[in-house]
Coordinates of C-alpha atoms and ligand atoms in Angstrom, one line a residue:
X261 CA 0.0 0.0 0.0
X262 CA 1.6 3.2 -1.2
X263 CA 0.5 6.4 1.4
X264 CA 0.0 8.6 -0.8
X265 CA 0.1 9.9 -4.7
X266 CA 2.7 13.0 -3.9
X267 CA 4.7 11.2 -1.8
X268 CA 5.5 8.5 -4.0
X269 CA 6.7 11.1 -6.7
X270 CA 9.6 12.3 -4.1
X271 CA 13.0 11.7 -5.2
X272 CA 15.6 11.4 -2.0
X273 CA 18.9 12.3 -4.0
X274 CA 17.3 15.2 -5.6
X275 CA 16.1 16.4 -1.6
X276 CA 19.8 15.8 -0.6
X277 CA 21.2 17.8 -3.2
X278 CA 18.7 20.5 -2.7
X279 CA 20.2 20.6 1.2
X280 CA 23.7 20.8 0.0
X281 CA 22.8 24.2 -2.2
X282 CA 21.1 25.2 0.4
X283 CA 24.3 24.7 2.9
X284 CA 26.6 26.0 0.5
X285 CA 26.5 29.5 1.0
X286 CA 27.4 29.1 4.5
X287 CA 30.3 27.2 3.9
X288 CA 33.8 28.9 4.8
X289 CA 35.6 29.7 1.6
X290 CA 38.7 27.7 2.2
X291 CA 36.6 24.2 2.1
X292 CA 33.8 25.5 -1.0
X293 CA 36.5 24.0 -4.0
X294 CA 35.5 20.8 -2.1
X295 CA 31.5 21.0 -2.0
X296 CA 31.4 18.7 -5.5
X297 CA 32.3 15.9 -3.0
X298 CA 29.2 15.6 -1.6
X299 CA 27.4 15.3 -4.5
X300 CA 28.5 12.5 -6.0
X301 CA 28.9 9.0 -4.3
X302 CA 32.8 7.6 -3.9
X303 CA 31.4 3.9 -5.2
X304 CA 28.4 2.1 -5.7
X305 CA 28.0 -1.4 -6.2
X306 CA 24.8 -3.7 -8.3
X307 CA 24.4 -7.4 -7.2
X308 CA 22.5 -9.9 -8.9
X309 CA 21.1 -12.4 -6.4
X310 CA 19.6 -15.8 -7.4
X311 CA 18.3 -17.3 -4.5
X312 CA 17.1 -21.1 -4.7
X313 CA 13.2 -20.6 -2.7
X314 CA 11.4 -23.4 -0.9
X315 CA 10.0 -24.7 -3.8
X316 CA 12.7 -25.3 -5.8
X317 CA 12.7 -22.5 -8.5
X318 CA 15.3 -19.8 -8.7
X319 CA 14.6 -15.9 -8.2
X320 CA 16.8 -12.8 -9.1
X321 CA 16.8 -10.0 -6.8
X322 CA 18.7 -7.2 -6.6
X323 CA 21.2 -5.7 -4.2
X324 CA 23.1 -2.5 -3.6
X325 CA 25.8 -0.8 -1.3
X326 CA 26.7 2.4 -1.9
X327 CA 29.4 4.1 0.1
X328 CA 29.4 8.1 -0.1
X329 CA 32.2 9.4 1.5
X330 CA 34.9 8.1 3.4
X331 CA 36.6 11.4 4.3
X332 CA 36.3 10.8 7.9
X333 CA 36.5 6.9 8.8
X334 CA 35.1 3.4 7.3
X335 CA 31.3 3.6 6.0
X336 CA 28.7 3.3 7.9
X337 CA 24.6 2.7 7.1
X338 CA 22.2 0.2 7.6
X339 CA 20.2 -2.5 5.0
X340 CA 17.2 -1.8 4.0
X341 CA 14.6 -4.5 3.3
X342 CA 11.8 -3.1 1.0
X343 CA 10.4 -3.5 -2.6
X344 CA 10.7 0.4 -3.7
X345 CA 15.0 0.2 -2.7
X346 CA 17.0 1.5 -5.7
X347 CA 20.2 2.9 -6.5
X348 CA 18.7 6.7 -6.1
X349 CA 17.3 5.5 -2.8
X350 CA 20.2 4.3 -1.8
X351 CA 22.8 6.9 -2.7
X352 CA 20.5 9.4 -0.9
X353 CA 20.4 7.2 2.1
X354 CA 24.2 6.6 2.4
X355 CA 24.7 10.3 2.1
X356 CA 22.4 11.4 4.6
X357 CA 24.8 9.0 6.5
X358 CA 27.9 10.9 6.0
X359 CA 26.2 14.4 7.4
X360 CA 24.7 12.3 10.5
X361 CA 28.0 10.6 11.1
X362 CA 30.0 14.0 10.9
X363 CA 26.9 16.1 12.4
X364 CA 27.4 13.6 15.7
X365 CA 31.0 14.1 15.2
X366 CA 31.5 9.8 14.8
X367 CA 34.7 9.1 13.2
X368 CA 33.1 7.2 10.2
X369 CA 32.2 8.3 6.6
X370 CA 28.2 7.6 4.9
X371 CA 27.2 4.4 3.1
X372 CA 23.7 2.4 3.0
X373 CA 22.6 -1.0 1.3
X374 CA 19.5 -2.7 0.5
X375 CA 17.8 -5.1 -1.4
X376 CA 14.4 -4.6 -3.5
X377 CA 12.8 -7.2 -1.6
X378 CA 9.1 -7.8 0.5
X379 CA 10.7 -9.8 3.0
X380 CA 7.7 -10.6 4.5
X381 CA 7.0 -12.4 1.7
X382 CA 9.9 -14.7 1.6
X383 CA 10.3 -17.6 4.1
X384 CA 12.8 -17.8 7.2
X385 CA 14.8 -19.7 5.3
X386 CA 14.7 -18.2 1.8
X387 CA 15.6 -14.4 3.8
X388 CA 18.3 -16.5 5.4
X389 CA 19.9 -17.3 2.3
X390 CA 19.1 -13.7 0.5
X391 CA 21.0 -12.3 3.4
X392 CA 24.3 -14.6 2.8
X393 CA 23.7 -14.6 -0.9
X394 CA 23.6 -11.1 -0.4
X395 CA 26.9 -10.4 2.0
X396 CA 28.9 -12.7 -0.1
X397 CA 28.4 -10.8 -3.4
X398 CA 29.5 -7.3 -1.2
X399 CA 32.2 -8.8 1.0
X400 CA 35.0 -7.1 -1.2
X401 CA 33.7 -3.7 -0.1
X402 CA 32.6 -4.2 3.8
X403 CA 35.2 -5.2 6.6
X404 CA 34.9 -3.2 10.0
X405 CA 38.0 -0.9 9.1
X406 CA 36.1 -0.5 5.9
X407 CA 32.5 0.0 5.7
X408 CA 30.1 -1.4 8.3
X409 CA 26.4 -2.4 8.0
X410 CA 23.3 -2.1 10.3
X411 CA 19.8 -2.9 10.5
X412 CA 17.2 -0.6 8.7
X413 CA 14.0 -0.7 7.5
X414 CA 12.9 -4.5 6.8
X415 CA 16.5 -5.9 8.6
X416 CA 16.4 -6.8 12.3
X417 CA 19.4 -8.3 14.6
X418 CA 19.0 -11.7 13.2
X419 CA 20.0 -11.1 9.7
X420 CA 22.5 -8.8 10.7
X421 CA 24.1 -12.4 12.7
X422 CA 23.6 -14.2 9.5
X423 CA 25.5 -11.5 7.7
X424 CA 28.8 -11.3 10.3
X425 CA 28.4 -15.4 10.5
X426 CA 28.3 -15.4 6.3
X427 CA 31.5 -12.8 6.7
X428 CA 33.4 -14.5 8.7
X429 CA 32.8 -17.4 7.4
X430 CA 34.6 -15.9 4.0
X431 CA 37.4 -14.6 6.2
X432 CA 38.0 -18.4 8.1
X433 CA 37.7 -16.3 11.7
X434 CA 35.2 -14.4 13.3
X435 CA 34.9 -11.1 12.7
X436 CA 32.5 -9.4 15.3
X437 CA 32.9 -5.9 14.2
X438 CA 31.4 -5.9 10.4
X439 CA 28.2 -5.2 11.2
X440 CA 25.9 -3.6 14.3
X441 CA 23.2 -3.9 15.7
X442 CA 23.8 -7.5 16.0
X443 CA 22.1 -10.2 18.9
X444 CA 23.9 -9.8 22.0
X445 CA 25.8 -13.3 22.3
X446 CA 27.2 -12.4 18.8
X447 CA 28.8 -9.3 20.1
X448 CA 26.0 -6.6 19.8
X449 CA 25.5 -4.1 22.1
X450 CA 23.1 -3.8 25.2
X451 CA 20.7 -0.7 24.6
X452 CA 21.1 -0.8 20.7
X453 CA 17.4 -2.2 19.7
X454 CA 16.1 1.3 21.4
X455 CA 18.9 3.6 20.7
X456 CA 17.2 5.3 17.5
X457 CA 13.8 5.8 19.4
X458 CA 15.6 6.9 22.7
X459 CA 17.5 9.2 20.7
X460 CA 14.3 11.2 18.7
X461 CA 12.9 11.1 22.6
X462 CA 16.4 12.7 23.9
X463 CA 16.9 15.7 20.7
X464 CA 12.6 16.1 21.1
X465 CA 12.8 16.8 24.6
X466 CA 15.4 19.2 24.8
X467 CA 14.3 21.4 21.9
X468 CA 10.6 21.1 23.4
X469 CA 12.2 23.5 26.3
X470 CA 13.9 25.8 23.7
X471 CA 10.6 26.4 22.0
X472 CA 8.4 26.1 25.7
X473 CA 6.4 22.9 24.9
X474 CA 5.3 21.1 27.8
X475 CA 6.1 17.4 27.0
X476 CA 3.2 16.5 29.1
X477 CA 0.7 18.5 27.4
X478 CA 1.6 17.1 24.4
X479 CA -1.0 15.1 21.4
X480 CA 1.6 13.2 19.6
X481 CA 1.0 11.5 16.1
X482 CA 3.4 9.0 15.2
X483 CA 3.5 7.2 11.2
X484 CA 5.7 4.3 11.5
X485 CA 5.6 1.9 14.1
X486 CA 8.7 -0.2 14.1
X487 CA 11.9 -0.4 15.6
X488 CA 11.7 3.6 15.5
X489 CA 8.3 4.7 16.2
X490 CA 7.4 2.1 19.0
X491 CA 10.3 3.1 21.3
X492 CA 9.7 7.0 20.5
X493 CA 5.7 6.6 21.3
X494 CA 6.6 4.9 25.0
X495 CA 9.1 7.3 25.6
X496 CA 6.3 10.2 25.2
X497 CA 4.1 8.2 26.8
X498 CA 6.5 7.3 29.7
X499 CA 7.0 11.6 29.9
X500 CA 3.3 12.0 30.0
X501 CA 2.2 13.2 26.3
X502 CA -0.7 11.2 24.7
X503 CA -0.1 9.4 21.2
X504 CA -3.4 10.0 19.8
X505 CA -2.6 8.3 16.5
X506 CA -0.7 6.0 14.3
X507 CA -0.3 5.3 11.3
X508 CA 1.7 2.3 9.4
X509 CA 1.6 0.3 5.9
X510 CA -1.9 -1.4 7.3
X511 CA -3.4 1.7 8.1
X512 CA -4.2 4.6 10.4
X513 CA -5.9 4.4 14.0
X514 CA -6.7 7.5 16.3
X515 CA -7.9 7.9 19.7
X516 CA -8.0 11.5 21.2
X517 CA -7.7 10.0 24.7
X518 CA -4.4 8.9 23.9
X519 CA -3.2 5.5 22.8
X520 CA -1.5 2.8 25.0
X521 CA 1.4 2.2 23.3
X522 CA 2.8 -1.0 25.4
X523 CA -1.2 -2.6 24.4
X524 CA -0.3 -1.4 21.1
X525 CA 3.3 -3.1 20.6
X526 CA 2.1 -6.0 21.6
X527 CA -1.1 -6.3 19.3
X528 CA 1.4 -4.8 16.3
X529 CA 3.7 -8.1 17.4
X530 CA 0.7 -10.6 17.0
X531 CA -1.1 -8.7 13.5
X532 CA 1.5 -7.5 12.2
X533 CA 0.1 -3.9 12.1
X534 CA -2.1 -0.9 13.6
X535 CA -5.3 -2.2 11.6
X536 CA -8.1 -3.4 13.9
X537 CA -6.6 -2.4 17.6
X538 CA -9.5 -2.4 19.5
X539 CA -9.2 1.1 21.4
X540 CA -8.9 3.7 18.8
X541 CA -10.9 4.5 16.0
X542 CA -9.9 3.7 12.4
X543 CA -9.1 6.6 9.8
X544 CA -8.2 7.5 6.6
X545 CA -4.4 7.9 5.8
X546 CA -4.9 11.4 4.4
X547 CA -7.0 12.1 7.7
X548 CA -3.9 11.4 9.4
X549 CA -1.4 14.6 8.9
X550 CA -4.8 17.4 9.6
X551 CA -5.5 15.7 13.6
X552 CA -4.9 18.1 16.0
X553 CA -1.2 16.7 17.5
X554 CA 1.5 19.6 19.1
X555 CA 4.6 16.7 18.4
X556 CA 4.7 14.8 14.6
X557 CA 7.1 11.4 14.7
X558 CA 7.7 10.6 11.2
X559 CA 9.2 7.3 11.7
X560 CA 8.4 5.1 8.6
X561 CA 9.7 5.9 4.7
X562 CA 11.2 9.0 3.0
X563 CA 9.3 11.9 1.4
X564 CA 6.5 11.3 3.4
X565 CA 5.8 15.6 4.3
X566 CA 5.0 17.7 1.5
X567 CA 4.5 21.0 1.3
X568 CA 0.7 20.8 1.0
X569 CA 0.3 18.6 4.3
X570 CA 2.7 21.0 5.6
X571 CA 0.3 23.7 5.0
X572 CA -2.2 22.0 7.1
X573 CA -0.1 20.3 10.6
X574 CA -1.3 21.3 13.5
X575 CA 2.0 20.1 15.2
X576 CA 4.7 22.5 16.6
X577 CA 7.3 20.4 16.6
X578 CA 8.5 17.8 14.0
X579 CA 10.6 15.0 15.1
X580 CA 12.3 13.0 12.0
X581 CA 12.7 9.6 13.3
X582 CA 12.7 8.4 9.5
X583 CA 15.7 9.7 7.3
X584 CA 14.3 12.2 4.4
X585 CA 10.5 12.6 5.6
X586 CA 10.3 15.9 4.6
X587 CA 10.8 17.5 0.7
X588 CA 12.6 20.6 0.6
X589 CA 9.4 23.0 -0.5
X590 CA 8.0 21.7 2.7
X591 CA 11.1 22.7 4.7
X592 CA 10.2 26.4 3.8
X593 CA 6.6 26.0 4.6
X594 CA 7.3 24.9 8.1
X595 CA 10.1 27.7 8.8
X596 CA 7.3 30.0 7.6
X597 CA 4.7 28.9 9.9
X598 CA 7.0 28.5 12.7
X599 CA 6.8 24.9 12.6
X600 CA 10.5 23.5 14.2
X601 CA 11.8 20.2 12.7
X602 CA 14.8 18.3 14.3
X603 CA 16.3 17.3 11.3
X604 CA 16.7 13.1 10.8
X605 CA 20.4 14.1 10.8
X606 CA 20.3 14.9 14.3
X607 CA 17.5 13.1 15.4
X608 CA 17.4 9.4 14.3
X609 CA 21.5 9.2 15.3
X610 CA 21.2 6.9 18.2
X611 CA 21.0 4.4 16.6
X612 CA 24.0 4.9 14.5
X613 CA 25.6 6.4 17.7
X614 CA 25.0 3.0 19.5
X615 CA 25.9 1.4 16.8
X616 CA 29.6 3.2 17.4
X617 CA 29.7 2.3 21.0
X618 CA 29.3 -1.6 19.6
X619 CA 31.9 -1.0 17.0
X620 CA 34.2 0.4 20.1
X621 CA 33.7 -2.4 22.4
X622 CA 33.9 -5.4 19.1
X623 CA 37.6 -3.7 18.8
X624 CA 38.4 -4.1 22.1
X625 CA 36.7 -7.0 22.8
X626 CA 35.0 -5.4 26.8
X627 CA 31.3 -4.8 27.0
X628 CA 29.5 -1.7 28.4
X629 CA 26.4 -1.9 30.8
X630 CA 23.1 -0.4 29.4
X631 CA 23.2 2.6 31.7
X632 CA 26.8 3.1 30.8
X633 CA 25.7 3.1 27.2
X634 CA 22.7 5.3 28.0
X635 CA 24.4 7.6 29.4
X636 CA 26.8 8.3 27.0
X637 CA 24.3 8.3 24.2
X638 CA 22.1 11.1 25.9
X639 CA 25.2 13.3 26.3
X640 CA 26.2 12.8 23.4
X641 CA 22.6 13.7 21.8
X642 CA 22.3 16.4 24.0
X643 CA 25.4 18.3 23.1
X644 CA 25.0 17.9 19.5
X645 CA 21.6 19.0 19.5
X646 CA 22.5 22.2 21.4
X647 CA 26.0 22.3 19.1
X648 CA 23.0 22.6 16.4
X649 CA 20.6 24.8 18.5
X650 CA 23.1 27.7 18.7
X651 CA 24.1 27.2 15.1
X652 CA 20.4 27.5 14.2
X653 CA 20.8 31.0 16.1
X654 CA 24.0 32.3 15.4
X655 CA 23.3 32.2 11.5
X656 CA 19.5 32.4 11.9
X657 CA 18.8 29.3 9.8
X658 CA 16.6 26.1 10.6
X659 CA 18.0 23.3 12.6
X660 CA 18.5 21.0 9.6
X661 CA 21.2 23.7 7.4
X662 CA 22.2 24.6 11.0
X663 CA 23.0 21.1 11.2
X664 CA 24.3 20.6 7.5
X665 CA 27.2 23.7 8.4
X666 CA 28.7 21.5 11.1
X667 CA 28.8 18.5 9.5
X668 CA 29.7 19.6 6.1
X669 CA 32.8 21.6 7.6
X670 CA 33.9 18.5 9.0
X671 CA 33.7 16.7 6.2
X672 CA 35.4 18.9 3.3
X673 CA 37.7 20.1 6.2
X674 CA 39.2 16.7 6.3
X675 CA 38.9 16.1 2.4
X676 CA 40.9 19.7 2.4
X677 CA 43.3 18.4 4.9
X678 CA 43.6 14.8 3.4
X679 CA 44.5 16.8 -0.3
X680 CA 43.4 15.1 -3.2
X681 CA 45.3 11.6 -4.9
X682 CA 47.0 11.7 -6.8
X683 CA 47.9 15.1 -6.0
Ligands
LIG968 P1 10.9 -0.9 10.8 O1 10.9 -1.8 9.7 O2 11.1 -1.4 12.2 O3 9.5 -0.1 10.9 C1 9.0 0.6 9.8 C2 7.6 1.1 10.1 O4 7.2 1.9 9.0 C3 6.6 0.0 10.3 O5 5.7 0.3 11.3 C4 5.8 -0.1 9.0 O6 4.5 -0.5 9.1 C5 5.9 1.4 8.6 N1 5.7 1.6 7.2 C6 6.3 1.0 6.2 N2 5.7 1.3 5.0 C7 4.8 2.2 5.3 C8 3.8 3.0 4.6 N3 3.8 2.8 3.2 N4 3.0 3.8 5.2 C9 3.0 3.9 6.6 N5 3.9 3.3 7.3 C10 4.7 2.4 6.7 O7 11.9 0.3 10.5 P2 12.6 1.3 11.5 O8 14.0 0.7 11.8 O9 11.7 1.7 12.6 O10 12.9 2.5 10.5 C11 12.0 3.5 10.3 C12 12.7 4.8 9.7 O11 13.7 5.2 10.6 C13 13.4 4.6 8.4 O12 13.3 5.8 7.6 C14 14.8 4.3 8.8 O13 15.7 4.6 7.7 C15 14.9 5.3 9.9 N6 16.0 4.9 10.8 C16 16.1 3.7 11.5 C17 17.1 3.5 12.4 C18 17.2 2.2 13.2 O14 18.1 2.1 14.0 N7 16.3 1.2 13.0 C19 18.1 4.4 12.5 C20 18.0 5.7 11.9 C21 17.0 5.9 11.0

């Protein structure tokens, strides 16, 4: 089910170079012979798989990894799962990477993967051997010094266990560090399943206070309820807001008196989505982005806030738990109507964050606790949102070019300082 006509026609690359001319200008002069960089990808890499299904017959499907920029450290981005992944998709993803690695200040460069797959359509089995058809065929490009993979839409800790086993395999030892967000026993990391959603909860509450929202008074809407969404909605809750609606790829439900979102996770985890939960109201998709709400979680697909449903939110305060909810035009509309969006830049980066912590303790081999990890994650969210807060009001720009100034400094500061090869 597609959500809508105009947000089907959004093009992600196209949005991320629009964000680079928009940074540009900003840019010191020393670093702008550099800019060019970001707008291209470094490599980008086309699999054929043919995976043998259940019944015997063969299937093609198609795989990418595309790493953006390696300027600052080894690539980093998840795998995405989904039938609409493509090579534009992709190369938007993995550079939205790059400015969320360098905007957190992580010492890794941008890359992303997927496959154009329904993986709910495929067997345990059959995703098992996509997954190590799949690492196989891009094993020359990943390696934890080199680029590392994570979970993303569609992926979950298991296949990210099938894909270090498959690796290692390859390399005849085991090799924890290619991938996060791995299970624990395999060398993932304690707090990383929540680390995205914690995160949206940690950047929303702090610039709530800058812009005097009352988390507690707070309607929030939420599309997307996954890894993401779920965590973000009982963190509200948890504060006190009310999620009066949700949306996912089954449909949309609403309840003004606010939603129960651990009632809700676990009828999601038994039907598989939203549709039919007992205690809320069903509504129309469109329906969805004209409720009354002070706090929007985007926290599904790309492209999902154009500027005509921009035009009509209600909410104050956009958090971007998905990467590249919002096209450009709607940008403007928001600034205009004094709508403040935490950029997915900012935002969504605990999970990539985390995902740096399990890198960190793969390499050495010594394991954090979770309130060790949690810790560090909230002040390390907390300083870069206010890094991007003041940057927002220094140059009097919104928070996402506030946040595209930091991290594209870093970024062509170290492609300046690294020179060019051959020379
Ligand atoms: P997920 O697969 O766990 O959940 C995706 C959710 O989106 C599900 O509730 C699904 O029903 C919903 N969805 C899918 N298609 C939809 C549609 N057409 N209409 C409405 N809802 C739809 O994925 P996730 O890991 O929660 O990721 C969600 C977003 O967050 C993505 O943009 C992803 O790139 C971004 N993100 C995820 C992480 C992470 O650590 N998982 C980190 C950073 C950013």
């Amino acid at each position: 089910m597609s959500i809508s006509a105009n947000a089907s026609k959004y093009d992600p690359w196209l949005a991320y170079l629009t964000q680079v001319e928009r940074v540009t200008p900003y840019l010191g002069k020393s670093i702008q012979p550099y800019v060019n960089t970001l707008k291209v990808a470094k490599r980008a890499l086309i699999v054929d798989l043919p995976i043998v299904m259940d019944d015997g017959s063969i299937r093609h499907f198609e795989g990418y990894r595309v790493q953006h920029n390696l300027s600052r450290g080894p690539g980093k981005g998840g795998i995405r799962y989904h039938p609409d992944v493509d090579l534009k998709e992709v190369m938007a993803l993995s550079a939205w990477m790059t400015i969320k690695t360098a905007a957190l200040n992580l010492p890794f460069g941008g890359a992303k993967g997927g496959i154009s797959v329904d993986p709910t359509e495929l067997s345990a089995r059959e995703l098992e051997r996509l997954t190590r058809r799949f690492t196989s065929e891009i094993g020359p490009l990943i390696g934890p010094q080199v680029d590392i993979p994570a979970p993303d839409v569609g992926t979950n800790p298991q296949i990210m266990g099938w894909m270090m086993e498959t690796y290692s395999s390859i390399k005849g030892h085991t090799v924890t560090g290619v991938v996060t967000g791995k299970p624990l026993h395999l060398g993932g990391s304690l707090g990383r399943v929540r680390a995205t959603g914690r995160g949206v909860f940690i950047t929303g509450v702090e610039v709530a206070k800058n812009i005097q929202l009352a988390i507690k008074d707070c309607k929030v809407a939420i599309q997307g309820f996954g890894n993401v969404g779920s965590e973000a909605a009982y963190l509200f809750e948890e504060a006190g807001a009310k999620v009066v609606a949700v949306q996912d790829h089954t449909g949309t439900i609403f309840n003004e008196n606010g939603i129960e979102v651990v009632e809700l996770q676990k009828y999601v985890h038994h039907n598989k989505g939203v549709k039919g939960f007992p205690k809320a109201q069903e509504i129309s998709n469109e329906n969805f982005w004209t409720l009354q709400m002070d706090i929007l979680i985007p926290a599904a697909l790309e492209g999902q806030i154009t500027a005509e449903r921009a035009q009509n939110l209600t909410a104050k305060l956009i958090l971007e738990g998905a990467n590249g909810p919002t096209h450009p035009e709607a940008d403007d509309v928001c600034l205009e109507r004094g709508i403040t969006i935490v950029p997915d830049v900012i935002c969504n980066a605990g999970g990539v964050t985390v995902s740096y912590f399990e890198w960190v303790q793969d390499m050495s081999s010594y394991f954090w606790s979770e309130a060790e990890i949690n810790e560090r994650l909230d002040k390390l969210m907390i300083n870069a949102i206010a890094d991007v807060w003041q940057k927002s009001t220094d140059q009097d720009c919104s928070l996402r070019t506030a946040a595209y100034i930091l991290a594209c400094e870093r970024i062509l500061k170290a492609r300046q300082e690294r020179g060019i090869f051959p020379g």
